[in-house]
Amino acid sequence: MKKEKILVLNFGGQYDQLIVRRVREMGVYAELHECDTNLSEINLDNLAGIILTGGPQSVNDSESPKADSKIFDLGVPVLGICYGHQYINYVNGGTIETPNLAEYGKTDLKVDKESCLFKDIPEESIIWMNHKDRVKDLAEGFRATASTANTDVAAMENTEKALYSVQFHPEVVHSEYGQKILENFVLGICKAEKTWKMKDFAKEIIAEIKEKYQGEKMICGLSGGVDSSVAATIVSKAIGDNLQCIFVDHGLLRKDEAKSVMETYKGLGLNVKMVDKSKEFLDLLKGESDPETKRKIIGNHFVEVFEEEAKKIGGANYLVQGTIYPDVIESGKDKASVIKSHHNVGGLPEDMDFKGLVEPLRLLFKDEVRALGEEIGVPHDMVWRQPFPGPGLAIRVIGDITEDKLRIVRETDAILREEVKNFGLNEKIWQYFTVWTPIKTVGVKGDARSYDNVIAVRAVTSTDAMTVEAANLPYELMQKLSNRMINEVEGVGRIVYDITSKPPGTIEWE
Ligand code: XMP
């Protein structure tokens, strides 16, 4: 029988899905379950190995999470990470202590090169630690295979029982050889086969939705972005026209966006209705210059429009959303303070009467969503669109919004997009846009004095929008942008380039 599945058991850590992703990056299928799931509920055919994740609790606490004890009798290798490491030691008779000092962040690790887990890894490297408790006495039959200055047992193994564990986090990018360590376990020790492909994921999720929601009606708010488009396409492949999509034009979209997005949706065979509410949104925003108030006006009215349209359609029991894994972490597990009240167009109206949410992309990261999109035939341009904020151009016009300011942002943004594409940079830059500023500047245009506005160009590189750098745009591109924007767009007097990184700046100006 093929060995092609890694079971990841979650003990409540932050990196559970990241571990799954790291395994999938190797081309091996991984599945996440809560640690206390009864093994009889999980399909164990083709199981190659098990990974126990980290978690915030102490194994010495009687209430701490525990796994079905049969995981050690399945005859497959087990790798414990952080809490999982301590758990393996504890349930095999070892002890765990809570020292005075915790160990957080980048740490030097020294490994025993004899261990298969550390094959082809230098004796000394940097890993990421994040723990209070540590192993005190090793369980019988185990030996320590790595250490740090503060932790004697930073890794251990019992090769006879095929049990391996590490105190540090190999799954995070800060662990220099983390991925190699995981590969040594998954491919080397478990001998898992690389049979996982996005194609299979697409097929499985479509089949699952088809089976689970046979005959049900659903609605989906489309934003024109990658996530909602891919989510809707997946669901529509499962339930066809029982999915009704709604695309609200709030009048704050980029040039020609509503038209081109609708054409793409139609091409995808989506059952989609566009509602043009631009006048309503612009009327509500008239005279308002506070960024947070603008966001709230748009967010609230979006929900009203969405509700109204959903009522007209009627009979939909489920709401489809393009939630992806980083959204899940941000809203559920991460307690970071709210920097801006992000409004995701298509967000769930709180008091709407749905039986539930359908979130087919919940377990995927952005690049996985893109790969899935390509796999199910979402056009390349749609899949590779840059992220666009729900409140749209409203947060790219500083202060109050008028049609004329929107025209300037739209036209300059269109030039920017065209030129970035001409320079072959459109898939290399995370986001790029222009911002209308209220600063007036003197210039000379055709021998006459001009007094027009300053427009800022923002272009950033990033992998997740959490941290960004200003993109290093070629000077020729900058020159071209400046010439074209000032010559072609009335009301533009000067172009400046925003070189701020995030943090301390944010991507958007408002
Ligand atoms: P910031 O400006 O916070 O942006 O660095 C991070 C990412 O989120 C987008 N963004 C928003 N998206 N509603 C949204 O749906 C919002 O209010 C909003 N504000 C920012 C931004 O474009 C970037 O991709």
GROMACS .gro file of N, CA, C and O in nm, residues 299-377:
model
  316
  299GLY      N    1  -1.842   5.010   0.452
  299GLY     CA    2  -1.867   4.876   0.506
  299GLY      C    3  -2.014   4.856   0.540
  299GLY      O    4  -2.075   4.756   0.499
  300ASN      N    5  -2.072   4.953   0.611
  300ASN     CA    6  -2.212   4.939   0.653
  300ASN      C    7  -2.306   4.937   0.534
  300ASN      O    8  -2.397   4.855   0.527
  301HIS      N    9  -2.281   5.027   0.440
  301HIS     CA   10  -2.373   5.032   0.327
  301HIS      C   11  -2.358   4.908   0.240
  301HIS      O   12  -2.456   4.858   0.184
  302PHE      N   13  -2.237   4.859   0.232
  302PHE     CA   14  -2.216   4.736   0.155
  302PHE      C   15  -2.304   4.624   0.210
  302PHE      O   16  -2.372   4.552   0.137
  303VAL      N   17  -2.305   4.613   0.340
  303VAL     CA   18  -2.385   4.509   0.404
  303VAL      C   19  -2.534   4.530   0.375
  303VAL      O   20  -2.606   4.435   0.343
  304GLU      N   21  -2.576   4.656   0.381
  304GLU     CA   22  -2.718   4.685   0.352
  304GLU      C   23  -2.755   4.643   0.209
  304GLU      O   24  -2.856   4.578   0.187
  305VAL      N   25  -2.668   4.681   0.115
  305VAL     CA   26  -2.696   4.648  -0.025
  305VAL      C   27  -2.697   4.496  -0.043
  305VAL      O   28  -2.785   4.439  -0.108
  306PHE      N   29  -2.599   4.433   0.018
  306PHE     CA   30  -2.587   4.288   0.005
  306PHE      C   31  -2.711   4.217   0.060
  306PHE      O   32  -2.767   4.128  -0.002
  307GLU      N   33  -2.754   4.264   0.176
  307GLU     CA   34  -2.873   4.205   0.240
  307GLU      C   35  -2.996   4.221   0.152
  307GLU      O   36  -3.074   4.127   0.132
  308GLU      N   37  -3.010   4.342   0.100
  308GLU     CA   38  -3.125   4.374   0.016
  308GLU      C   39  -3.128   4.281  -0.107
  308GLU      O   40  -3.231   4.224  -0.141
  309GLU      N   41  -3.011   4.265  -0.169
  309GLU     CA   42  -3.003   4.180  -0.288
  309GLU      C   43  -3.025   4.033  -0.253
  309GLU      O   44  -3.090   3.959  -0.327
  310ALA      N   45  -2.970   3.992  -0.140
  310ALA     CA   46  -2.985   3.852  -0.098
  310ALA      C   47  -3.133   3.821  -0.074
  310ALA      O   48  -3.182   3.714  -0.108
  311LYS      N   49  -3.204   3.919  -0.016
  311LYS     CA   50  -3.348   3.901   0.011
  311LYS      C   51  -3.423   3.883  -0.120
  311LYS      O   52  -3.512   3.800  -0.131
  312LYS      N   53  -3.385   3.965  -0.220
  312LYS     CA   54  -3.453   3.958  -0.350
  312LYS      C   55  -3.436   3.818  -0.408
  312LYS      O   56  -3.527   3.763  -0.469
  313ILE      N   57  -3.317   3.762  -0.391
  313ILE     CA   58  -3.291   3.628  -0.447
  313ILE      C   59  -3.369   3.523  -0.366
  313ILE      O   60  -3.437   3.438  -0.421
  314GLY      N   61  -3.359   3.534  -0.236
  314GLY     CA   62  -3.437   3.448  -0.146
  314GLY      C   63  -3.394   3.301  -0.146
  314GLY      O   64  -3.334   3.252  -0.241
  315GLY      N   65  -3.423   3.235  -0.036
  315GLY     CA   66  -3.404   3.090  -0.029
  315GLY      C   67  -3.261   3.040  -0.015
  315GLY      O   68  -3.237   2.920  -0.016
  316ALA      N   69  -3.167   3.133  -0.001
  316ALA     CA   70  -3.028   3.086   0.013
  316ALA      C   71  -2.998   3.058   0.160
  316ALA      O   72  -3.016   3.144   0.246
  317ASN      N   73  -2.953   2.937   0.186
  317ASN     CA   74  -2.924   2.899   0.324
  317ASN      C   75  -2.779   2.919   0.364
  317ASN      O   76  -2.745   2.921   0.481
  318TYR      N   77  -2.693   2.929   0.263
  318TYR     CA   78  -2.550   2.937   0.293
  318TYR      C   79  -2.485   3.056   0.225
  318TYR      O   80  -2.525   3.097   0.116
  319LEU      N   81  -2.384   3.109   0.291
  319LEU     CA   82  -2.307   3.220   0.235
  319LEU      C   83  -2.166   3.168   0.204
  319LEU      O   84  -2.100   3.112   0.293
  320VAL      N   85  -2.122   3.188   0.081
  320VAL     CA   86  -1.988   3.143   0.041
  320VAL      C   87  -1.891   3.258   0.063
  320VAL      O   88  -1.918   3.371   0.022
  321GLN      N   89  -1.779   3.231   0.127
  321GLN     CA   90  -1.680   3.337   0.147
  321GLN      C   91  -1.541   3.290   0.107
  321GLN      O   92  -1.507   3.173   0.122
  322GLY      N   93  -1.461   3.384   0.061
  322GLY     CA   94  -1.325   3.351   0.016
  322GLY      C   95  -1.222   3.364   0.127
  322GLY      O   96  -1.109   3.403   0.101
  323THR      N   97  -1.262   3.331   0.249
  323THR     CA   98  -1.168   3.339   0.362
  323THR      C   99  -1.047   3.249   0.337
  323THR      O  100  -1.064   3.133   0.302
  324ILE      N  101  -0.927   3.302   0.355
  324ILE     CA  102  -0.810   3.216   0.339
  324ILE      C  103  -0.740   3.203   0.475
  324ILE      O  104  -0.776   3.273   0.570
  325TYR      N  105  -0.642   3.117   0.483
  325TYR     CA  106  -0.587   3.083   0.614
  325TYR      C  107  -0.534   3.203   0.693
  325TYR      O  108  -0.562   3.213   0.813
  326PRO      N  109  -0.458   3.295   0.630
  326PRO     CA  110  -0.412   3.410   0.709
  326PRO      C  111  -0.527   3.490   0.770
  326PRO      O  112  -0.513   3.543   0.880
  327ASP      N  113  -0.643   3.496   0.703
  327ASP     CA  114  -0.760   3.565   0.762
  327ASP      C  115  -0.805   3.493   0.887
  327ASP      O  116  -0.846   3.553   0.986
  328VAL      N  117  -0.798   3.359   0.881
  328VAL     CA  118  -0.843   3.280   0.996
  328VAL      C  119  -0.751   3.308   1.114
  328VAL      O  120  -0.796   3.329   1.226
  329ILE      N  121  -0.621   3.312   1.088
  329ILE     CA  122  -0.527   3.337   1.197
  329ILE      C  123  -0.550   3.476   1.253
  329ILE      O  124  -0.559   3.495   1.374
  330GLU      N  125  -0.564   3.575   1.162
  330GLU     CA  126  -0.579   3.713   1.209
  330GLU      C  127  -0.704   3.733   1.292
  330GLU      O  128  -0.703   3.801   1.392
  331SER      N  129  -0.813   3.669   1.250
  331SER     CA  130  -0.937   3.696   1.323
  331SER      C  131  -0.951   3.609   1.447
  331SER      O  132  -1.008   3.650   1.545
  332GLY      N  133  -0.895   3.488   1.444
  332GLY     CA  134  -0.920   3.398   1.555
  332GLY      C  135  -0.809   3.391   1.656
  332GLY      O  136  -0.830   3.409   1.776
  333LYS      N  137  -0.688   3.366   1.608
  333LYS     CA  138  -0.584   3.329   1.703
  333LYS      C  139  -0.493   3.446   1.740
  333LYS      O  140  -0.435   3.446   1.845
  334ASP      N  141  -0.480   3.539   1.646
  334ASP     CA  142  -0.385   3.645   1.670
  334ASP      C  143  -0.454   3.758   1.746
  334ASP      O  144  -0.558   3.806   1.706
  335LYS      N  145  -0.396   3.799   1.855
  335LYS     CA  146  -0.462   3.902   1.935
  335LYS      C  147  -0.406   4.041   1.904
  335LYS      O  148  -0.419   4.133   1.981
  336ALA      N  149  -0.341   4.053   1.788
  336ALA     CA  150  -0.280   4.181   1.753
  336ALA      C  151  -0.386   4.291   1.752
  336ALA      O  152  -0.502   4.266   1.720
  337SER      N  153  -0.344   4.411   1.789
  337SER     CA  154  -0.443   4.518   1.798
  337SER      C  155  -0.489   4.558   1.658
  337SER      O  156  -0.418   4.541   1.560
  338VAL      N  157  -0.608   4.614   1.653
  338VAL     CA  158  -0.665   4.651   1.523
  338VAL      C  159  -0.601   4.782   1.477
  338VAL      O  160  -0.612   4.884   1.544
  339ILE      N  161  -0.531   4.775   1.366
  339ILE     CA  162  -0.463   4.894   1.314
  339ILE      C  163  -0.563   4.975   1.232
  339ILE      O  164  -0.572   5.095   1.241
  340LYS      N  165  -0.637   4.904   1.149
  340LYS     CA  166  -0.741   4.968   1.068
  340LYS      C  167  -0.858   4.872   1.070
  340LYS      O  168  -0.839   4.752   1.072
  341SER      N  169  -0.980   4.927   1.067
  341SER     CA  170  -1.092   4.835   1.065
  341SER      C  171  -1.110   4.785   0.923
  341SER      O  172  -1.174   4.849   0.842
  342HIS      N  173  -1.045   4.674   0.890
  342HIS     CA  174  -1.054   4.622   0.755
  342HIS      C  175  -1.196   4.576   0.724
  342HIS      O  176  -1.258   4.508   0.801
  343HIS      N  177  -1.239   4.618   0.610
  343HIS     CA  178  -1.371   4.573   0.569
  343HIS      C  179  -1.355   4.485   0.447
  343HIS      O  180  -1.313   4.529   0.342
  344ASN      N  181  -1.382   4.358   0.463
  344ASN     CA  182  -1.374   4.270   0.348
  344ASN      C  183  -1.506   4.271   0.275
  344ASN      O  184  -1.607   4.227   0.326
  345VAL      N  185  -1.503   4.322   0.153
  345VAL     CA  186  -1.626   4.324   0.075
  345VAL      C  187  -1.676   4.181   0.063
  345VAL      O  188  -1.599   4.091   0.033
  346GLY      N  189  -1.801   4.161   0.092
  346GLY     CA  190  -1.854   4.025   0.090
  346GLY      C  191  -1.854   3.966   0.229
  346GLY      O  192  -1.889   3.850   0.247
  347GLY      N  193  -1.815   4.045   0.330
  347GLY     CA  194  -1.812   3.996   0.467
  347GLY      C  195  -1.952   3.960   0.515
  347GLY      O  196  -2.051   4.008   0.460
  348LEU      N  197  -1.958   3.878   0.616
  348LEU     CA  198  -2.087   3.828   0.664
  348LEU      C  199  -2.165   3.935   0.738
  348LEU      O  200  -2.122   3.984   0.842
  349PRO      N  201  -2.280   3.973   0.688
  349PRO     CA  202  -2.366   4.063   0.765
  349PRO      C  203  -2.407   3.991   0.893
  349PRO      O  204  -2.455   3.878   0.886
  350GLU      N  205  -2.384   4.055   1.006
  350GLU     CA  206  -2.397   3.983   1.133
  350GLU      C  207  -2.534   3.921   1.160
  350GLU      O  208  -2.545   3.812   1.211
  351ASP      N  209  -2.640   3.998   1.127
  351ASP     CA  210  -2.771   3.946   1.164
  351ASP      C  211  -2.842   3.879   1.047
  351ASP      O  212  -2.963   3.863   1.048
  352MET      N  213  -2.770   3.839   0.947
  352MET     CA  214  -2.837   3.771   0.836
  352MET      C  215  -2.866   3.627   0.874
  352MET      O  216  -2.792   3.566   0.949
  353ASP      N  217  -2.973   3.580   0.815
  353ASP     CA  218  -3.022   3.452   0.859
  353ASP      C  219  -2.970   3.338   0.771
  353ASP      O  220  -3.037   3.294   0.680
  354PHE      N  221  -2.848   3.293   0.799
  354PHE     CA  222  -2.793   3.182   0.721
  354PHE      C  223  -2.773   3.061   0.811
  354PHE      O  224  -2.744   3.074   0.928
  355LYS      N  225  -2.785   2.943   0.749
  355LYS     CA  226  -2.755   2.822   0.825
  355LYS      C  227  -2.606   2.811   0.849
  355LYS      O  228  -2.561   2.751   0.944
  356GLY      N  229  -2.530   2.864   0.756
  356GLY     CA  230  -2.385   2.855   0.776
  356GLY      C  231  -2.304   2.916   0.665
  356GLY      O  232  -2.357   2.971   0.569
  357LEU      N  233  -2.174   2.909   0.687
  357LEU     CA  234  -2.078   2.964   0.592
  357LEU      C  235  -2.012   2.851   0.515
  357LEU      O  236  -1.986   2.745   0.572
  358VAL      N  237  -1.982   2.875   0.390
  358VAL     CA  238  -1.903   2.778   0.314
  358VAL      C  239  -1.774   2.849   0.274
  358VAL      O  240  -1.776   2.949   0.205
  359GLU      N  241  -1.663   2.798   0.326
  359GLU     CA  242  -1.534   2.865   0.304
  359GLU      C  243  -1.433   2.766   0.247
  359GLU      O  244  -1.349   2.712   0.321
  360PRO      N  245  -1.439   2.742   0.117
  360PRO     CA  246  -1.356   2.635   0.059
  360PRO      C  247  -1.206   2.661   0.063
  360PRO      O  248  -1.128   2.569   0.045
  361LEU      N  249  -1.165   2.787   0.088
  361LEU     CA  250  -1.021   2.816   0.084
  361LEU      C  251  -0.960   2.834   0.221
  361LEU      O  252  -0.846   2.878   0.235
  362ARG      N  253  -1.037   2.804   0.322
  362ARG     CA  254  -0.999   2.825   0.461
  362ARG      C  255  -0.863   2.772   0.499
  362ARG      O  256  -0.798   2.823   0.591
  363LEU      N  257  -0.822   2.666   0.434
  363LEU     CA  258  -0.696   2.603   0.473
  363LEU      C  259  -0.580   2.642   0.383
  363LEU      O  260  -0.470   2.591   0.398
  364LEU      N  261  -0.604   2.735   0.292
  364LEU     CA  262  -0.499   2.765   0.194
  364LEU      C  263  -0.434   2.901   0.216
  364LEU      O  264  -0.497   2.994   0.264
  365PHE      N  265  -0.308   2.908   0.178
  365PHE     CA  266  -0.237   3.035   0.177
  365PHE      C  267  -0.255   3.098   0.039
  365PHE      O  268  -0.292   3.031  -0.057
  366LYS      N  269  -0.224   3.228   0.030
  366LYS     CA  270  -0.250   3.302  -0.094
  366LYS      C  271  -0.189   3.235  -0.217
  366LYS      O  272  -0.254   3.221  -0.320
  367ASP      N  273  -0.064   3.192  -0.206
  367ASP     CA  274  -0.001   3.133  -0.325
  367ASP      C  275  -0.068   3.000  -0.361
  367ASP      O  276  -0.075   2.963  -0.477
  368GLU      N  277  -0.120   2.931  -0.260
  368GLU     CA  278  -0.192   2.806  -0.288
  368GLU      C  279  -0.326   2.836  -0.355
  368GLU      O  280  -0.371   2.763  -0.443
  369VAL      N  281  -0.389   2.947  -0.312
  369VAL     CA  282  -0.516   2.987  -0.375
  369VAL      C  283  -0.492   3.019  -0.522
  369VAL      O  284  -0.569   2.981  -0.610
  370ARG      N  285  -0.378   3.086  -0.548
  370ARG     CA  286  -0.346   3.119  -0.687
  370ARG      C  287  -0.325   2.991  -0.769
  370ARG      O  288  -0.376   2.978  -0.881
  371ALA      N  289  -0.251   2.897  -0.711
  371ALA     CA  290  -0.225   2.771  -0.784
  371ALA      C  291  -0.358   2.698  -0.809
  371ALA      O  292  -0.382   2.644  -0.917
  372LEU      N  293  -0.446   2.701  -0.709
  372LEU     CA  294  -0.577   2.636  -0.724
  372LEU      C  295  -0.659   2.705  -0.832
  372LEU      O  296  -0.722   2.640  -0.915
  373GLY      N  297  -0.655   2.839  -0.830
  373GLY     CA  298  -0.728   2.917  -0.930
  373GLY      C  299  -0.684   2.878  -1.071
  373GLY      O  300  -0.767   2.853  -1.159
  374GLU      N  301  -0.554   2.870  -1.091
  374GLU     CA  302  -0.501   2.833  -1.224
  374GLU      C  303  -0.550   2.693  -1.260
  374GLU      O  304  -0.588   2.665  -1.374
  375GLU      N  305  -0.550   2.605  -1.161
  375GLU     CA  306  -0.587   2.466  -1.183
  375GLU      C  307  -0.733   2.452  -1.230
  375GLU      O  308  -0.765   2.370  -1.314
  376ILE      N  309  -0.822   2.535  -1.173
  376ILE     CA  310  -0.964   2.520  -1.208
  376ILE      C  311  -1.006   2.616  -1.320
  376ILE      O  312  -1.123   2.636  -1.345
  377GLY      N  313  -0.907   2.679  -1.384
  377GLY     CA  314  -0.938   2.755  -1.504
  377GLY      C  315  -0.973   2.901  -1.484
  377GLY      O  316  -1.024   2.965  -1.575
   0.00000   0.00000   0.00000
